[in-house]
Short mmCIF file of C-alpha atoms in Angstrom, two decimals:
data_model
loop_
_atom_site.label_atom_id
_atom_site.label_comp_id
_atom_site.label_asym_id
_atom_site.label_seq_id
_atom_site.Cartn_x
_atom_site.Cartn_y
_atom_site.Cartn_z
CA MET A 4 15.09 -44.56 33.63
CA LYS A 5 18.51 -43.11 32.78
CA HIS A 6 20.11 -45.04 35.68
CA ILE A 7 18.59 -48.29 34.43
CA ILE A 8 19.91 -47.75 30.88
CA LYS A 9 23.37 -46.95 32.13
CA LEU A 10 23.32 -50.10 34.29
CA ILE A 11 22.41 -52.28 31.30
CA LEU A 12 25.12 -50.73 29.09
CA ALA A 13 27.68 -51.28 31.78
CA THR A 14 26.59 -54.90 32.25
CA VAL A 15 26.72 -55.56 28.48
CA LEU A 16 30.13 -53.96 28.25
CA LEU A 17 31.47 -56.20 31.02
CA VAL A 18 29.95 -59.28 29.46
CA SER A 19 31.09 -58.50 25.94
CA CYS A 20 34.53 -57.42 26.90
CA GLY A 21 35.10 -59.65 29.94
CA GLY A 22 36.99 -56.91 31.79
CA GLY A 23 40.57 -56.09 31.00
CA GLU A 24 41.38 -59.66 30.01
CA LYS A 25 38.68 -59.81 27.23
CA ALA A 26 39.73 -56.40 25.97
CA LYS A 27 43.26 -57.72 25.70
CA SER A 28 42.15 -60.68 23.73
CA VAL A 29 40.35 -58.37 21.23
CA GLU A 30 43.61 -56.45 20.88
CA ASP A 31 45.45 -59.70 20.35
CA LEU A 32 42.93 -60.67 17.64
CA ILE A 33 43.47 -57.37 15.88
CA ALA A 34 47.19 -57.75 16.18
CA SER A 35 47.11 -61.31 14.86
CA GLY A 36 45.32 -60.20 11.67
CA ASN A 37 43.36 -63.41 11.50
CA LEU A 38 40.37 -62.53 9.32
CA GLU A 39 38.25 -65.47 10.29
CA GLN A 40 38.64 -64.88 14.02
CA LEU A 41 38.02 -61.15 13.59
CA ASN A 42 34.72 -61.84 11.72
CA THR A 43 33.67 -64.27 14.45
CA LYS A 44 34.34 -61.70 17.19
CA LYS A 45 32.48 -59.03 15.29
CA SER A 46 29.45 -61.29 14.94
CA GLU A 47 29.52 -61.97 18.71
CA LEU A 48 29.66 -58.27 19.56
CA SER A 49 26.93 -57.35 17.07
CA GLU A 50 24.63 -60.02 18.61
CA HIS A 51 25.31 -58.57 22.06
CA GLN A 52 24.50 -55.07 20.78
CA LYS A 53 21.13 -56.21 19.38
CA GLN A 54 20.28 -57.92 22.67
CA VAL A 55 21.08 -54.72 24.56
CA GLU A 56 18.90 -52.53 22.26
CA SER A 57 16.04 -55.04 22.55
CA GLN A 58 16.36 -54.98 26.37
CA ILE A 59 16.37 -51.15 26.43
CA LYS A 60 13.36 -50.91 24.25
CA ALA A 61 11.49 -53.39 26.42
CA ILE A 62 12.39 -51.40 29.52
CA GLU A 63 11.22 -48.16 27.93
CA GLU A 64 7.88 -49.68 26.97
CA LYS A 65 7.38 -50.95 30.48
CA ILE A 66 8.19 -47.57 31.98
CA LYS A 67 5.68 -45.93 29.60
CA GLU A 68 3.12 -48.50 30.60
CA LEU A 69 3.70 -47.81 34.30
CA ASN A 70 3.79 -44.06 33.75
CA PRO A 71 1.54 -43.18 30.75
CA GLN A 72 2.17 -39.40 31.08
CA LEU A 73 5.70 -39.89 29.74
CA LYS A 74 4.60 -41.02 26.33
CA VAL A 75 1.89 -38.37 25.72
CA PRO A 76 3.14 -35.02 24.34
CA LEU A 77 1.70 -31.87 25.88
CA VAL A 78 0.13 -29.49 23.34
CA THR A 79 -2.11 -26.46 23.18
CA THR A 80 -4.90 -26.02 20.68
CA PHE A 81 -7.13 -23.40 19.17
CA LYS A 82 -10.22 -23.56 16.99
CA ALA A 83 -10.21 -22.36 13.43
CA LYS A 84 -12.91 -19.87 12.73
CA GLU A 85 -14.12 -17.89 9.70
CA GLU A 86 -13.36 -14.18 9.79
CA LYS A 87 -12.97 -11.28 7.41
CA PHE A 88 -9.51 -11.17 5.84
CA GLU A 89 -8.13 -8.16 4.07
CA HIS A 90 -4.78 -8.25 2.33
CA PHE A 91 -2.86 -5.11 1.59
CA VAL A 92 0.00 -4.32 -0.83
CA GLU A 93 2.48 -1.92 0.74
CA LEU A 94 3.79 0.96 -1.44
CA GLN A 95 5.28 4.41 -1.10
CA GLY A 96 3.99 7.64 -2.74
CA ASN A 97 4.19 11.42 -2.81
CA VAL A 98 1.63 13.96 -1.99
CA ASN A 99 0.48 16.18 -4.88
CA THR A 100 -2.19 18.74 -5.64
CA LYS A 101 -3.64 19.71 -9.01
CA GLN A 102 -3.87 23.27 -7.74
CA ASN A 103 -0.18 24.03 -7.25
CA ILE A 104 0.94 26.42 -10.01
CA ILE A 105 3.38 29.21 -10.90
CA ILE A 106 1.52 32.30 -12.19
CA TYR A 107 2.97 34.08 -15.20
CA PRO A 108 1.85 37.51 -16.57
CA GLU A 109 -0.08 37.79 -19.82
CA TYR A 110 1.17 41.33 -20.61
CA SER A 111 4.61 42.92 -20.92
CA GLY A 112 5.47 45.93 -18.78
CA VAL A 113 6.57 47.16 -15.38
CA LEU A 114 5.02 45.44 -12.39
CA THR A 115 3.66 48.57 -10.69
CA LYS A 116 1.65 46.99 -7.86
CA VAL A 117 1.80 43.76 -5.80
CA TYR A 118 -1.35 43.44 -3.74
CA VAL A 119 -0.58 40.22 -1.78
CA LYS A 120 2.14 38.80 0.41
CA GLU A 121 3.41 35.30 1.11
CA GLY A 122 1.05 33.15 3.18
CA GLN A 123 -1.99 35.25 2.27
CA LYS A 124 -5.19 33.45 1.37
CA VAL A 125 -6.90 34.61 -1.74
CA SER A 126 -10.17 33.85 -3.54
CA ALA A 127 -10.69 32.87 -7.15
CA GLY A 128 -10.41 35.95 -9.44
CA GLN A 129 -8.79 38.20 -6.81
CA ALA A 130 -6.29 40.74 -8.12
CA LEU A 131 -2.75 39.77 -7.14
CA ALA A 132 -0.73 42.41 -9.01
CA LYS A 133 -0.96 45.25 -11.61
CA ILE A 134 1.22 45.78 -14.69
CA ASP A 135 1.63 49.23 -16.29
CA ASP A 136 -0.71 49.22 -19.30
CA GLY A 137 1.57 51.57 -21.37
CA GLY A 138 -1.15 54.05 -22.22
CA LEU A 139 -3.91 51.54 -23.14
CA GLY A 140 -6.26 53.21 -20.64
CA GLN A 141 -6.04 56.52 -22.48
CA GLN A 142 -6.61 54.79 -25.81
CA LEU A 143 -9.71 53.15 -24.36
CA ALA A 144 -11.05 56.57 -23.23
CA GLN A 145 -10.60 57.98 -26.75
CA MET A 146 -12.21 54.87 -28.27
CA GLN A 147 -15.14 55.29 -25.86
CA ILE A 148 -15.76 58.86 -27.12
CA GLN A 149 -15.76 57.63 -30.66
CA ALA A 150 -18.11 54.82 -29.73
CA ASP A 151 -20.47 57.26 -28.03
CA LEU A 152 -20.54 59.36 -31.22
CA ALA A 153 -21.11 56.30 -33.34
CA LYS A 154 -23.98 55.27 -31.10
CA THR A 155 -25.62 58.70 -31.32
CA THR A 156 -25.36 58.64 -35.10
CA PHE A 157 -26.72 55.15 -35.28
CA ASP A 158 -29.66 56.01 -33.01
CA ARG A 159 -30.63 59.02 -35.13
CA GLN A 160 -30.24 57.16 -38.38
CA LYS A 161 -32.40 54.35 -37.01
CA ARG A 162 -35.21 56.69 -36.07
CA LEU A 163 -35.12 58.19 -39.55
CA TRP A 164 -35.13 54.76 -41.17
CA ASP A 165 -38.07 53.66 -39.02
CA GLN A 166 -39.92 56.69 -40.41
CA LYS A 167 -38.93 55.71 -43.94
CA ILE A 168 -36.68 58.75 -44.19
CA GLY A 169 -33.24 58.50 -45.67
CA SER A 170 -31.52 55.68 -47.49
CA GLU A 171 -30.95 52.18 -46.32
CA ILE A 172 -27.25 52.47 -47.03
CA GLN A 173 -26.87 55.32 -44.56
CA TYR A 174 -28.65 53.28 -41.87
CA LEU A 175 -26.42 50.22 -42.49
CA GLN A 176 -23.23 52.30 -42.48
CA ALA A 177 -24.14 53.89 -39.11
CA LYS A 178 -24.96 50.48 -37.67
CA SER A 179 -21.70 48.95 -38.93
CA ASN A 180 -19.60 51.81 -37.58
CA TYR A 181 -21.22 51.60 -34.20
CA GLU A 182 -20.76 47.78 -33.95
CA ALA A 183 -17.12 48.11 -35.02
CA GLN A 184 -16.45 50.63 -32.30
CA GLN A 185 -18.02 48.34 -29.66
CA LYS A 186 -15.91 45.39 -30.80
CA ALA A 187 -12.73 47.57 -30.69
CA ILE A 188 -13.65 48.69 -27.18
CA ASN A 189 -14.20 45.14 -26.08
CA GLN A 190 -10.84 44.05 -27.49
CA MET A 191 -9.13 46.92 -25.74
CA GLN A 192 -10.76 46.10 -22.46
CA GLN A 193 -9.52 42.56 -22.74
CA GLN A 194 -5.99 43.83 -23.39
CA ILE A 195 -6.20 46.10 -20.35
CA GLY A 196 -7.68 43.23 -18.33
CA LYS A 197 -4.44 41.27 -18.91
CA THR A 198 -2.49 43.95 -17.09
CA VAL A 199 -4.20 42.80 -13.85
CA VAL A 200 -2.84 39.46 -12.57
CA ARG A 201 -5.66 37.46 -10.93
CA ALA A 202 -5.83 34.24 -8.94
CA PRO A 203 -7.18 31.39 -11.18
CA PHE A 204 -8.47 29.55 -8.08
CA ALA A 205 -8.83 30.07 -4.32
CA GLY A 206 -5.70 29.16 -2.33
CA THR A 207 -2.67 30.47 -0.49
CA VAL A 208 0.12 32.58 -1.97
CA ASP A 209 3.08 30.37 -1.17
CA ASP A 210 5.73 32.55 -2.74
CA VAL A 211 6.01 36.06 -4.16
CA ILE A 212 8.73 35.49 -6.78
CA THR A 213 8.93 38.89 -8.57
CA GLU A 214 9.08 42.15 -6.66
CA GLN A 215 7.27 45.34 -7.50
CA GLY A 216 9.00 47.56 -10.07
CA THR A 217 10.39 44.65 -12.09
CA VAL A 218 9.81 44.51 -15.91
CA VAL A 219 7.95 41.29 -16.73
CA GLY A 220 6.99 39.43 -19.87
CA PRO A 221 4.36 36.82 -20.70
CA GLY A 222 5.58 33.21 -20.38
CA GLN A 223 8.94 34.31 -19.02
CA SER A 224 8.61 36.03 -15.64
CA GLN A 225 7.40 33.98 -12.70
CA LEU A 226 5.28 36.08 -10.45
CA PHE A 227 3.69 33.96 -7.71
CA ARG A 228 3.24 30.36 -6.57
CA LEU A 229 -0.35 29.65 -5.68
CA VAL A 230 -1.23 26.51 -3.72
CA ASN A 231 -4.58 25.06 -2.67
CA LEU A 232 -4.17 22.50 0.14
CA ASN A 233 -7.79 21.40 0.04
CA SER A 234 -7.54 19.18 -3.09
CA MET A 235 -4.66 16.93 -2.10
CA TYR A 236 -3.92 13.45 -3.40
CA ILE A 237 -1.19 10.85 -3.23
CA GLU A 238 0.28 9.40 -6.45
CA THR A 239 2.10 6.12 -6.48
CA ASP A 240 3.25 3.40 -8.92
CA VAL A 241 1.68 -0.04 -8.55
CA PRO A 242 3.26 -3.19 -10.09
CA GLU A 243 1.28 -4.46 -13.06
CA SER A 244 0.59 -7.80 -11.24
CA TYR A 245 -1.98 -5.92 -9.14
CA LEU A 246 -3.80 -4.44 -12.14
CA THR A 247 -7.00 -6.43 -11.61
CA ASN A 248 -6.98 -6.11 -7.80
CA VAL A 249 -6.02 -2.48 -7.20
CA THR A 250 -8.95 -0.63 -8.69
CA GLU A 251 -11.07 2.50 -8.11
CA GLY A 252 -12.77 2.53 -4.70
CA LYS A 253 -10.35 0.17 -2.96
CA THR A 254 -9.52 0.98 0.71
CA VAL A 255 -6.15 2.54 1.44
CA GLU A 256 -4.41 2.94 4.79
CA VAL A 257 -2.16 5.95 4.67
CA ASN A 258 0.69 6.76 7.00
CA PHE A 259 2.79 9.94 7.04
CA PRO A 260 6.02 9.09 8.93
CA VAL A 261 7.12 12.73 9.32
CA LEU A 262 3.76 13.80 10.70
CA ASN A 263 3.15 10.58 12.69
CA LYS A 264 -0.33 10.63 11.21
CA ASN A 265 -2.55 7.84 9.95
CA LEU A 266 -5.75 8.02 7.91
CA THR A 267 -8.00 5.86 5.80
CA ALA A 268 -8.79 6.85 2.17
CA THR A 269 -9.83 5.22 -1.09
CA VAL A 270 -8.35 4.86 -4.55
CA ARG A 271 -9.75 7.79 -6.63
CA GLN A 272 -8.28 6.76 -9.96
CA ALA A 273 -6.34 3.75 -11.26
CA GLY A 274 -4.36 4.36 -14.44
CA ASN A 275 -5.02 2.46 -17.69
CA PHE A 276 -1.45 2.87 -19.03
CA ILE A 277 1.37 0.56 -17.99
CA ASN A 278 4.81 2.18 -18.01
CA PRO A 279 7.05 -0.11 -20.15
CA ALA A 280 10.15 1.08 -18.27
CA ASN A 281 9.16 -0.27 -14.84
CA ARG A 282 5.96 -2.24 -15.58
CA THR A 283 3.80 -0.18 -13.25
CA PHE A 284 0.61 1.88 -13.48
CA LYS A 285 -0.34 5.08 -11.68
CA VAL A 286 -2.85 5.27 -8.87
CA GLU A 287 -4.30 8.39 -7.22
CA VAL A 288 -5.57 8.43 -3.62
CA ALA A 289 -7.54 11.47 -2.53
CA ILE A 290 -6.78 12.59 1.03
CA PRO A 291 -8.61 15.02 3.30
CA ASN A 292 -6.55 17.94 4.62
CA SER A 293 -8.85 20.06 6.72
CA ASP A 294 -6.03 21.04 9.15
CA LYS A 295 -3.66 21.91 6.27
CA THR A 296 -0.82 19.85 7.84
CA ILE A 297 -0.28 17.75 4.64
CA LYS A 298 2.00 19.48 2.13
CA PRO A 299 2.86 18.84 -1.51
CA ASN A 300 5.72 16.37 -2.07
CA LEU A 301 5.36 14.89 1.43
CA THR A 302 6.33 11.16 1.53
CA ALA A 303 3.54 8.71 2.42
CA LYS A 304 3.40 4.99 3.05
CA LEU A 305 0.35 3.22 1.53
CA LYS A 306 -1.34 -0.03 2.24
CA ILE A 307 -3.81 -0.70 -0.57
CA ASN A 308 -6.43 -3.36 -0.12
CA ASP A 309 -5.93 -5.77 -3.08
CA TYR A 310 -7.81 -8.84 -1.74
CA THR A 311 -10.75 -9.46 0.61
CA ASN A 312 -12.24 -12.71 1.84
CA GLU A 313 -15.35 -12.32 4.05
CA LYS A 314 -15.11 -15.93 5.35
CA ALA A 315 -11.38 -16.73 5.59
CA ILE A 316 -9.69 -19.14 7.96
CA LEU A 317 -6.41 -17.68 9.31
CA ILE A 318 -3.80 -19.66 11.18
CA PRO A 319 -0.26 -18.85 12.47
CA GLN A 320 2.48 -19.55 9.94
CA SER A 321 4.54 -21.07 12.74
CA ILE A 322 2.43 -24.28 13.00
CA ILE A 323 2.76 -25.22 9.33
CA SER A 324 5.20 -27.86 8.27
CA GLU A 325 6.17 -29.23 4.84
CA ASN A 326 6.73 -32.76 3.65
CA ALA A 327 9.21 -34.14 1.13
CA GLU A 328 6.70 -33.51 -1.74
CA GLY A 329 6.48 -29.84 -0.82
CA GLU A 330 2.98 -30.16 0.59
CA GLN A 331 2.05 -28.04 3.58
CA TYR A 332 0.38 -29.68 6.54
CA VAL A 333 -0.86 -29.04 10.05
CA TYR A 334 -2.07 -31.23 12.92
CA ILE A 335 -5.62 -31.20 14.26
CA ALA A 336 -6.84 -32.79 17.48
CA THR A 337 -9.45 -35.57 16.83
CA SER A 338 -11.19 -38.26 18.92
CA LYS A 339 -11.01 -35.88 21.89
CA ASN A 340 -11.75 -37.45 25.28
CA ASN A 341 -11.41 -34.86 28.03
CA SER A 342 -7.84 -33.58 27.63
CA ILE A 343 -6.60 -36.58 25.63
CA ALA A 344 -6.84 -36.52 21.81
CA ILE A 345 -5.34 -38.03 18.65
CA ALA A 346 -3.12 -35.84 16.42
CA LYS A 347 -4.16 -36.06 12.77
CA ARG A 348 -2.07 -34.69 9.94
CA VAL A 349 -4.06 -32.61 7.44
CA ILE A 350 -2.70 -31.39 4.08
CA ILE A 351 -3.63 -27.73 3.43
CA LYS A 352 -3.39 -25.21 0.64
CA THR A 353 -2.52 -21.63 1.73
CA GLY A 354 -3.09 -18.20 0.18
CA LYS A 355 -1.98 -14.70 1.10
CA THR A 356 -0.23 -13.69 4.34
CA GLU A 357 -0.82 -10.78 6.67
CA GLY A 358 1.75 -10.42 9.45
CA ASP A 359 2.29 -13.74 11.21
CA PHE A 360 -0.93 -15.26 9.82
CA ILE A 361 -1.76 -16.98 6.57
CA GLU A 362 -5.00 -17.71 4.84
CA VAL A 363 -5.98 -21.37 4.40
CA LEU A 364 -7.79 -21.93 1.10
CA HIS A 365 -8.35 -25.70 1.35
CA GLY A 366 -7.97 -28.49 3.91
CA LEU A 367 -9.48 -26.96 7.03
CA GLU A 368 -13.10 -26.60 8.07
CA ASN A 369 -14.58 -23.97 10.29
CA GLY A 370 -14.39 -25.07 13.88
CA ALA A 371 -11.47 -27.55 13.42
CA GLU A 372 -9.22 -27.78 16.51
CA LEU A 373 -5.64 -27.15 15.53
CA ILE A 374 -2.54 -28.05 17.51
CA ASP A 375 -0.60 -24.92 18.24
CA GLU A 376 2.31 -25.23 20.76
CA GLY A 377 3.93 -28.65 20.26
CA ALA A 378 2.72 -29.00 16.70
CA ARG A 379 6.20 -29.70 15.36
CA SER A 380 6.92 -32.41 17.92
CA VAL A 381 3.87 -34.71 17.35
CA LYS A 382 3.33 -37.42 14.79
CA ASP A 383 0.30 -38.52 12.78
CA GLY A 384 -1.94 -40.74 14.92
CA GLN A 385 -0.06 -39.99 18.14
CA GLU A 386 -1.98 -39.53 21.39
CA VAL A 387 -1.53 -36.06 22.85
CA LYS A 388 -2.63 -34.23 25.98
CA ILE A 389 -4.21 -30.86 25.56
CA LEU A 390 -3.24 -28.20 28.12
CA GLU A 391 -5.85 -25.67 29.04
CA ILE A 392 -4.48 -22.10 28.83
CA GLU A 393 -6.18 -19.65 31.12
#
């Protein structure tokens, strides 16, 4: 075909220019500056050009008629099908635990005993350290002696009163004295109890901050850091645009880059307060940590499910084109006869994307055969040949 076209162009060039002699006459016309002759020559050459283009077109049509395969684009297709589509918003968060605290003493004095060491597991209520009570124990012993005497007096006075012996005022005074002694003992026991530092919850002693023999004071001296790695969660900030979609119970895919670890969790709590500084709300994701590899403040990448469609049609973004009006369209194969079909342009409306695929909201039906490879080279109503891919 290329040789035929070249031959026609060469012939026309010779006819229109008449060889070197005709070319010279054109130069003479240009040099003469005769406007009428130049317009006449231009009209002649334009007419020759139209004749050549018409002849080339006729030859191309004849070639296509003799060899139909040349005019049929080769394409591949696939069938649209409904499937479950889950869209995820990608965020970053930090691991936290609500049981990660610094323990302070409740009593002033010398830290006489430290019963634990770093890395040791402790149970709730276990004694971690002892502070010198400054003689409170001796005071308690004396108060106990007085309480015992008060009790004996009360018991005797009560027996007499039950026998209608003695005055009521004596009975009431003995009772009041005994109860006051008991309350004083209870108060002293509470004070002495504060000299023993206990674990508020079960966990691991992450750090022994103050050494034995140091003078400590309530609210000032840090004694231990206690951490429980069982109740771990991830906290992240979510843009307010996802407020109605990222809710409690949503699925979350969690990745810890440092640990090269992935797991699936759910949103435990979605905040109700939007931070005016960055227009986000807090979300908590509870995570299992049976092997204790996840630590507080570890960075995590989150993919939170914000949209699910049980019957979505997904297509590759690469086959979508856009017209001058901004409408998106694809081509489907219709009137299929064996491997030959007609390409039909279909306007679609798309939704959310996931990787290289996009959700089609309107315009395609389940089972429609879409043109994949070759989609950008076909035209509406054009005949195409569908290649079978093994």
